[in-house]
């Protein structure tokens, strides 16, 4: 099953891509510069920074080539060379960002992640950082024939649906489902307290339901618990909330999330296997809350380390500028809500 590529023109994004080394296993654009968010005018979207992620098989070689082509994009770390840059990349969420980079008349930010680290995050939710980005609509710009990566992309979407089912009530709307999925990677992110618009998830989903449908329609059509009437744009779900049903879903969750749930529920010094603990959680009326806490634990630790890395990868001046832009957006979002 192929990950859907959204159909609207990607010419301006591919022009940006042309500035970089072309050895990419996956490249995608995401965020408010690509998909319009609620409360923002079309003109505002045109002025927003464009966000990209590049997955590369050999990070050292890619950074070495990029340093030759685009040395000015890097902070003082460029003086330490591609090996040191790649070492720093591995910390936190395994992604190295260059931010506030002028390109083709726009400001861009791009992250570089190794293909292996991306695949691990997609399958196991090790950090839910890039996997979380790919649970929401993105514009795929380049993708090679890596079958393991393709399988991981689909697995990540299926896991997002499973986690959302566990946290939602027995019956819910299609928009409820997408709101739950879109919120997964923000759960526990300290930047949602300082630096992000509190209504961010709602702003992402409401204007982009059609894009979420393209992303998830195949998975929902194959899901026995859902009657997905795509031609009517309607989803009818009746989720099995019995302990047996919840246990099946818990066993299908990514490995890191299962481990986080286990750590939350299992008292220190008591060695029980994961299956036994998940069976206990399946019988818990607060099962969905426990799953949410597990996801928050994954996101919290990776977002803190990744944000700390920004001071190194962006440099002090760009870090302050980028943080101020985030705070401005958060304040503006808060003012709109209260007005």
Tab-separated table of C-alpha atoms in Angstrom:
chain	number	residue	atom	x	y	z
A	1	UNK	CA	0.000	0.000	0.000
A	2	UNK	CA	1.524	3.309	-1.078
A	3	UNK	CA	1.565	6.340	1.155
A	4	UNK	CA	-0.676	8.841	-0.657
A	5	UNK	CA	1.135	11.759	-2.263
A	6	UNK	CA	-1.008	14.881	-2.106
A	7	UNK	CA	-1.811	16.035	-5.593
A	8	UNK	CA	-1.454	19.831	-5.705
A	9	UNK	CA	1.557	21.359	-7.463
A	10	UNK	CA	4.901	20.900	-5.727
A	11	UNK	CA	7.004	22.906	-8.200
A	12	UNK	CA	8.077	25.591	-5.701
A	13	UNK	CA	9.086	22.915	-3.197
A	14	UNK	CA	11.075	20.968	-5.770
A	15	UNK	CA	12.921	24.179	-6.686
A	16	UNK	CA	14.007	24.374	-3.041
A	17	UNK	CA	15.036	20.717	-3.177
A	18	UNK	CA	17.325	21.453	-6.128
A	19	UNK	CA	19.599	23.467	-3.790
A	20	UNK	CA	20.532	20.359	-1.786
A	21	UNK	CA	22.440	17.106	-2.340
A	22	UNK	CA	20.064	14.731	-4.102
A	23	UNK	CA	20.929	11.491	-2.248
A	24	UNK	CA	17.594	11.335	-0.413
A	25	UNK	CA	15.544	8.294	0.592
A	26	UNK	CA	12.614	10.583	1.477
A	27	UNK	CA	11.987	14.322	1.333
A	28	UNK	CA	8.802	16.037	2.437
A	29	UNK	CA	7.460	19.509	3.211
A	30	UNK	CA	5.072	20.080	6.120
A	31	UNK	CA	3.544	22.705	8.359
A	32	UNK	CA	1.626	25.950	7.979
A	33	UNK	CA	3.693	27.063	4.965
A	34	UNK	CA	2.374	24.028	3.064
A	35	UNK	CA	-1.132	23.381	4.444
A	36	UNK	CA	-3.354	26.258	5.416
A	37	UNK	CA	-4.324	26.388	9.089
A	38	UNK	CA	-7.558	27.729	10.568
A	39	UNK	CA	-7.465	31.419	11.403
A	40	UNK	CA	-4.686	32.157	8.906
A	41	UNK	CA	-5.205	33.977	5.619
A	42	UNK	CA	-3.819	32.572	2.356
A	43	UNK	CA	-1.372	35.495	2.304
A	44	UNK	CA	-0.181	34.579	5.806
A	45	UNK	CA	0.571	31.029	4.611
A	46	UNK	CA	2.616	32.438	1.736
A	47	UNK	CA	4.805	34.313	4.243
A	48	UNK	CA	5.270	31.432	6.685
A	49	UNK	CA	8.570	29.617	6.916
A	50	UNK	CA	8.657	26.450	4.807
A	51	UNK	CA	9.553	23.302	6.752
A	52	UNK	CA	11.286	20.290	5.199
A	53	UNK	CA	12.644	16.927	6.340
A	54	UNK	CA	15.300	15.048	4.366
A	55	UNK	CA	15.979	11.371	5.138
A	56	UNK	CA	19.437	10.249	3.991
A	57	UNK	CA	21.158	6.858	3.931
A	58	UNK	CA	24.633	8.248	4.733
A	59	UNK	CA	24.418	11.343	6.943
A	60	UNK	CA	28.186	12.026	7.058
A	61	UNK	CA	28.493	12.089	3.248
A	62	UNK	CA	25.298	14.141	2.877
A	63	UNK	CA	26.456	16.803	5.365
A	64	UNK	CA	29.912	16.855	3.756
A	65	UNK	CA	28.363	17.613	0.342
A	66	UNK	CA	25.892	20.086	1.823
A	67	UNK	CA	28.705	21.934	3.625
A	68	UNK	CA	30.360	22.426	0.233
A	69	UNK	CA	27.098	23.645	-1.356
A	70	UNK	CA	25.448	25.483	1.546
A	71	UNK	CA	28.052	26.217	4.214
A	72	UNK	CA	26.266	29.378	5.357
A	73	UNK	CA	23.220	27.335	6.444
A	74	UNK	CA	25.143	25.868	9.383
A	75	UNK	CA	25.973	27.413	12.747
A	76	UNK	CA	29.514	27.454	14.192
A	77	UNK	CA	29.315	23.636	14.101
A	78	UNK	CA	30.413	23.776	10.453
A	79	UNK	CA	33.969	24.281	11.721
A	80	UNK	CA	33.854	20.835	13.358
A	81	UNK	CA	33.036	19.038	10.104
A	82	UNK	CA	30.417	16.510	8.935
A	83	UNK	CA	31.296	13.735	11.409
A	84	UNK	CA	30.714	15.954	14.469
A	85	UNK	CA	27.501	17.331	12.904
A	86	UNK	CA	26.267	13.754	12.375
A	87	UNK	CA	27.143	12.845	15.986
A	88	UNK	CA	25.042	15.777	17.250
A	89	UNK	CA	22.264	14.772	14.834
A	90	UNK	CA	21.914	11.404	16.621
A	91	UNK	CA	20.934	12.990	19.964
A	92	UNK	CA	17.296	13.585	20.922
A	93	UNK	CA	15.012	12.825	17.998
A	94	UNK	CA	17.887	11.912	15.680
A	95	UNK	CA	17.333	14.922	13.425
A	96	UNK	CA	19.588	17.919	12.694
A	97	UNK	CA	17.825	21.190	11.792
A	98	UNK	CA	19.157	24.217	9.961
A	99	UNK	CA	16.656	27.031	10.480
A	100	UNK	CA	15.925	30.541	9.166
A	101	UNK	CA	17.680	29.787	5.868
A	102	UNK	CA	16.856	32.160	2.975
A	103	UNK	CA	16.048	30.175	-0.193
A	104	UNK	CA	14.214	31.233	-3.371
A	105	UNK	CA	12.769	34.321	-1.689
A	106	UNK	CA	11.382	32.401	1.303
A	107	UNK	CA	12.696	31.459	4.732
A	108	UNK	CA	13.053	27.702	5.148
A	109	UNK	CA	13.917	25.246	7.895
A	110	UNK	CA	15.159	21.761	7.052
A	111	UNK	CA	15.883	18.720	9.162
A	112	UNK	CA	18.210	15.865	8.230
A	113	UNK	CA	17.611	12.388	9.647
A	114	UNK	CA	19.232	9.068	8.779
A	115	UNK	CA	16.961	6.588	6.976
A	116	UNK	CA	17.615	3.953	9.678
A	117	UNK	CA	16.641	6.354	12.499
A	118	UNK	CA	13.490	7.344	10.610
A	119	UNK	CA	12.474	3.718	10.038
A	120	UNK	CA	13.006	2.937	13.740
A	121	UNK	CA	10.856	5.906	14.770
A	122	UNK	CA	8.095	4.977	12.321
A	123	UNK	CA	7.944	1.325	13.404
A	124	UNK	CA	8.625	1.674	17.145
A	125	UNK	CA	7.842	5.329	18.028
A	126	UNK	CA	11.242	5.702	19.667
A	127	UNK	CA	10.841	9.511	19.790
A	128	UNK	CA	7.576	10.148	17.872
A	129	UNK	CA	9.240	13.280	16.485
A	130	UNK	CA	9.414	12.683	12.733
A	131	UNK	CA	6.900	9.820	12.961
A	132	UNK	CA	4.479	12.371	14.464
A	133	UNK	CA	5.025	14.746	11.545
A	134	UNK	CA	4.173	11.906	9.163
A	135	UNK	CA	0.900	11.127	10.963
A	136	UNK	CA	-0.402	14.437	9.609
A	137	UNK	CA	-0.648	15.486	5.949
A	138	UNK	CA	2.713	16.229	4.345
A	139	UNK	CA	3.790	16.901	0.786
A	140	UNK	CA	6.095	14.091	-0.358
A	141	UNK	CA	8.711	15.545	-2.723
A	142	UNK	CA	11.059	12.598	-3.236
A	143	UNK	CA	10.991	8.947	-2.231
A	144	UNK	CA	13.241	6.097	-3.312
A	145	UNK	CA	12.364	2.426	-3.677
A	146	UNK	CA	13.222	1.434	-0.088
A	147	UNK	CA	10.562	-1.200	0.684
A	148	UNK	CA	11.363	-1.215	4.429
A	149	UNK	CA	10.848	2.561	4.594
A	150	UNK	CA	7.571	2.237	2.675
A	151	UNK	CA	6.358	-0.445	5.086
A	152	UNK	CA	7.396	1.735	8.057
A	153	UNK	CA	5.436	4.737	6.714
A	154	UNK	CA	2.259	2.641	6.496
A	155	UNK	CA	2.901	0.990	9.889
A	156	UNK	CA	3.155	4.442	11.504
A	157	UNK	CA	-0.277	5.440	10.179
A	158	UNK	CA	-1.845	2.163	11.366
A	159	UNK	CA	-0.290	2.645	14.825
A	160	UNK	CA	-1.688	6.192	14.983
A	161	UNK	CA	-5.200	4.872	14.274
A	162	UNK	CA	-4.824	2.112	16.905
A	163	UNK	CA	-3.607	4.553	19.585
A	164	UNK	CA	-6.421	6.977	18.736
A	165	UNK	CA	-9.033	4.183	19.001
A	166	UNK	CA	-7.789	3.375	22.513
A	167	UNK	CA	-8.125	7.010	23.610
A	168	UNK	CA	-11.478	7.764	21.959
A	169	UNK	CA	-14.917	6.726	23.267
A	170	UNK	CA	-16.840	3.833	21.685
A	171	UNK	CA	-18.432	6.090	19.049
A	172	UNK	CA	-16.918	9.222	17.492
A	173	UNK	CA	-16.892	11.335	14.350
A	174	UNK	CA	-14.283	11.315	11.605
A	175	UNK	CA	-13.079	14.749	12.721
A	176	UNK	CA	-12.726	13.471	16.311
A	177	UNK	CA	-10.447	10.717	15.001
A	178	UNK	CA	-8.227	13.125	13.077
A	179	UNK	CA	-8.067	15.517	16.031
A	180	UNK	CA	-6.901	12.645	18.238
A	181	UNK	CA	-4.296	11.518	15.679
A	182	UNK	CA	-3.013	15.043	15.034
A	183	UNK	CA	-2.604	15.570	18.773
A	184	UNK	CA	-0.494	12.450	19.404
A	185	UNK	CA	2.880	14.078	18.739
A	186	UNK	CA	1.982	17.188	20.775
A	187	UNK	CA	0.987	15.218	23.863
A	188	UNK	CA	3.626	15.908	26.512
A	189	UNK	CA	5.539	18.387	24.322
A	190	UNK	CA	6.684	21.168	26.660
A	191	UNK	CA	6.589	23.595	23.701
A	192	UNK	CA	2.777	23.389	23.839
A	193	UNK	CA	3.048	25.164	27.202
A	194	UNK	CA	5.570	27.764	26.009
A	195	UNK	CA	5.969	28.457	22.313
A	196	UNK	CA	2.977	26.983	20.498
A	197	UNK	CA	-0.580	28.153	19.831
A	198	UNK	CA	-2.828	26.186	22.212
A	199	UNK	CA	-5.428	25.600	19.469
A	200	UNK	CA	-2.764	24.232	17.100
A	201	UNK	CA	-4.294	20.757	16.690
A	202	UNK	CA	-7.734	22.132	15.867
A	203	UNK	CA	-6.192	24.649	13.447
A	204	UNK	CA	-4.354	21.830	11.653
A	205	UNK	CA	-7.340	19.480	11.307
A	206	UNK	CA	-10.369	21.657	10.541
A	207	UNK	CA	-9.221	23.106	7.173
A	208	UNK	CA	-7.463	19.872	6.134
A	209	UNK	CA	-9.987	17.076	6.724
A	210	UNK	CA	-9.802	16.133	3.024
A	211	UNK	CA	-6.014	15.718	3.298
A	212	UNK	CA	-6.397	13.522	6.393
A	213	UNK	CA	-8.949	11.437	4.472
A	214	UNK	CA	-6.438	10.856	1.667
A	215	UNK	CA	-3.865	9.762	4.207
A	216	UNK	CA	-6.060	7.380	6.212
A	217	UNK	CA	-8.880	6.217	3.896
A	218	UNK	CA	-7.206	2.920	2.886
A	219	UNK	CA	-6.444	2.007	6.507
A	220	UNK	CA	-9.957	2.877	7.688
A	221	UNK	CA	-11.568	0.956	4.822
A	222	UNK	CA	-9.582	-2.134	5.876
A	223	UNK	CA	-10.504	-1.695	9.555
A	224	UNK	CA	-13.257	-4.092	10.721
A	225	UNK	CA	-14.354	-1.737	13.529
A	226	UNK	CA	-15.130	1.126	11.168
A	227	UNK	CA	-17.751	1.621	8.470
A	228	UNK	CA	-16.056	4.188	6.260
A	229	UNK	CA	-18.471	5.794	3.777
A	230	UNK	CA	-15.894	7.710	1.786
A	231	UNK	CA	-18.333	8.782	-0.954
A	232	UNK	CA	-20.460	10.448	1.739
A	233	UNK	CA	-17.379	11.760	3.553
A	234	UNK	CA	-18.620	10.044	6.680
A	235	UNK	CA	-17.135	7.581	9.117
A	236	UNK	CA	-19.209	5.379	11.412
A	237	UNK	CA	-17.169	3.695	14.119
A	238	UNK	CA	-18.043	1.346	16.918
A	239	UNK	CA	-14.860	0.475	18.776
A	240	UNK	CA	-14.683	-2.688	20.863
A	241	UNK	CA	-14.073	-1.378	24.380
A	242	UNK	CA	-14.183	-4.812	25.991
A	243	UNK	CA	-10.977	-5.914	27.782
A	244	UNK	CA	-10.390	-8.425	24.953
A	245	UNK	CA	-10.771	-5.734	22.287
A	246	UNK	CA	-8.504	-3.280	24.109
A	247	UNK	CA	-5.899	-5.975	24.749
A	248	UNK	CA	-5.726	-6.745	21.007
A	249	UNK	CA	-5.180	-3.035	20.283
A	250	UNK	CA	-2.590	-2.630	23.057
A	251	UNK	CA	-0.636	-5.596	21.669
A	252	UNK	CA	-0.598	-3.885	18.246
A	253	UNK	CA	0.967	-0.648	19.593
A	254	UNK	CA	4.599	0.249	18.766
A	255	UNK	CA	7.250	-1.308	20.998
A	256	UNK	CA	8.441	1.901	22.728
A	257	UNK	CA	4.882	2.854	23.678
A	258	UNK	CA	4.263	-0.620	25.121
A	259	UNK	CA	7.450	-0.220	27.192
A	260	UNK	CA	6.368	3.225	28.445
A	261	UNK	CA	2.946	1.873	29.460
A	262	UNK	CA	4.647	-1.056	31.209
A	263	UNK	CA	6.910	1.327	33.168
A	264	UNK	CA	3.897	3.400	34.240
A	265	UNK	CA	1.850	0.449	35.492
A	266	UNK	CA	4.444	-2.035	36.752
A	267	UNK	CA	5.641	-1.270	40.317
A	268	UNK	CA	9.449	-1.070	40.743
A	269	UNK	CA	11.050	-4.439	41.524
A	270	UNK	CA	8.143	-6.440	40.124
A	271	UNK	CA	9.239	-8.278	37.000
A	272	UNK	CA	6.198	-9.115	34.908
A	273	UNK	CA	6.225	-9.541	31.153
A	274	UNK	CA	4.746	-6.915	28.825
A	275	UNK	CA	1.804	-9.109	27.801
A	276	UNK	CA	0.693	-9.590	31.421
A	277	UNK	CA	0.859	-5.866	32.148
A	278	UNK	CA	-1.004	-4.896	28.952
A	279	UNK	CA	-3.738	-7.380	29.891
A	280	UNK	CA	-4.073	-5.547	33.222
A	281	UNK	CA	-4.266	-2.180	31.393
A	282	UNK	CA	-6.919	-3.598	29.030
A	283	UNK	CA	-9.173	-4.215	32.057
A	284	UNK	CA	-8.564	-0.691	33.431
A	285	UNK	CA	-11.444	1.796	32.872
A	286	UNK	CA	-8.709	4.438	32.401
A	287	UNK	CA	-6.949	2.445	29.667
A	288	UNK	CA	-7.057	5.379	27.212
A	289	UNK	CA	-5.562	7.722	29.807
A	290	UNK	CA	-2.677	5.284	30.441
A	291	UNK	CA	-1.969	5.128	26.685
A	292	UNK	CA	-1.995	8.930	26.550
A	293	UNK	CA	0.461	9.108	29.467
A	294	UNK	CA	2.763	6.659	27.694
A	295	UNK	CA	2.739	8.777	24.528
A	296	UNK	CA	3.369	11.931	26.589
A	297	UNK	CA	6.434	10.279	28.140
A	298	UNK	CA	7.941	9.542	24.719
A	299	UNK	CA	7.254	13.028	23.334
A	300	UNK	CA	8.352	14.922	26.454
A	301	UNK	CA	11.893	13.547	26.582
A	302	UNK	CA	12.588	13.835	22.832
A	303	UNK	CA	11.159	17.373	22.551
A	304	UNK	CA	13.277	18.667	25.448
A	305	UNK	CA	16.553	17.281	24.052
A	306	UNK	CA	15.680	18.339	20.488
A	307	UNK	CA	14.923	21.907	21.615
A	308	UNK	CA	18.175	22.074	23.601
A	309	UNK	CA	20.018	20.978	20.442
A	310	UNK	CA	18.598	24.011	18.601
A	311	UNK	CA	20.983	26.312	20.482
A	312	UNK	CA	23.901	24.396	18.927
A	313	UNK	CA	22.500	23.704	15.476
A	314	UNK	CA	20.973	27.140	14.892
A	315	UNK	CA	23.420	29.253	16.881
A	316	UNK	CA	22.434	31.699	19.623
A	317	UNK	CA	21.140	34.513	17.382
A	318	UNK	CA	18.929	32.296	15.212
A	319	UNK	CA	17.690	30.390	18.288
A	320	UNK	CA	16.464	33.612	19.887
A	321	UNK	CA	14.858	34.788	16.620
A	322	UNK	CA	13.128	31.435	16.063
A	323	UNK	CA	11.880	31.274	19.677
A	324	UNK	CA	10.521	34.825	19.465
A	325	UNK	CA	8.587	33.927	16.291
A	326	UNK	CA	7.082	30.902	18.084
A	327	UNK	CA	6.109	33.002	21.111
A	328	UNK	CA	4.544	35.630	18.832
A	329	UNK	CA	2.416	32.943	17.105
A	330	UNK	CA	1.376	31.516	20.489
A	331	UNK	CA	0.386	34.957	21.818
A	332	UNK	CA	-1.515	35.768	18.621
A	333	UNK	CA	-3.409	32.473	18.879
A	334	UNK	CA	-4.307	33.236	22.506
A	335	UNK	CA	-5.507	36.726	21.674
A	336	UNK	CA	-7.753	35.422	18.869
A	337	UNK	CA	-9.342	32.960	21.297
A	338	UNK	CA	-10.120	35.592	23.926
A	339	UNK	CA	-11.346	38.254	21.479
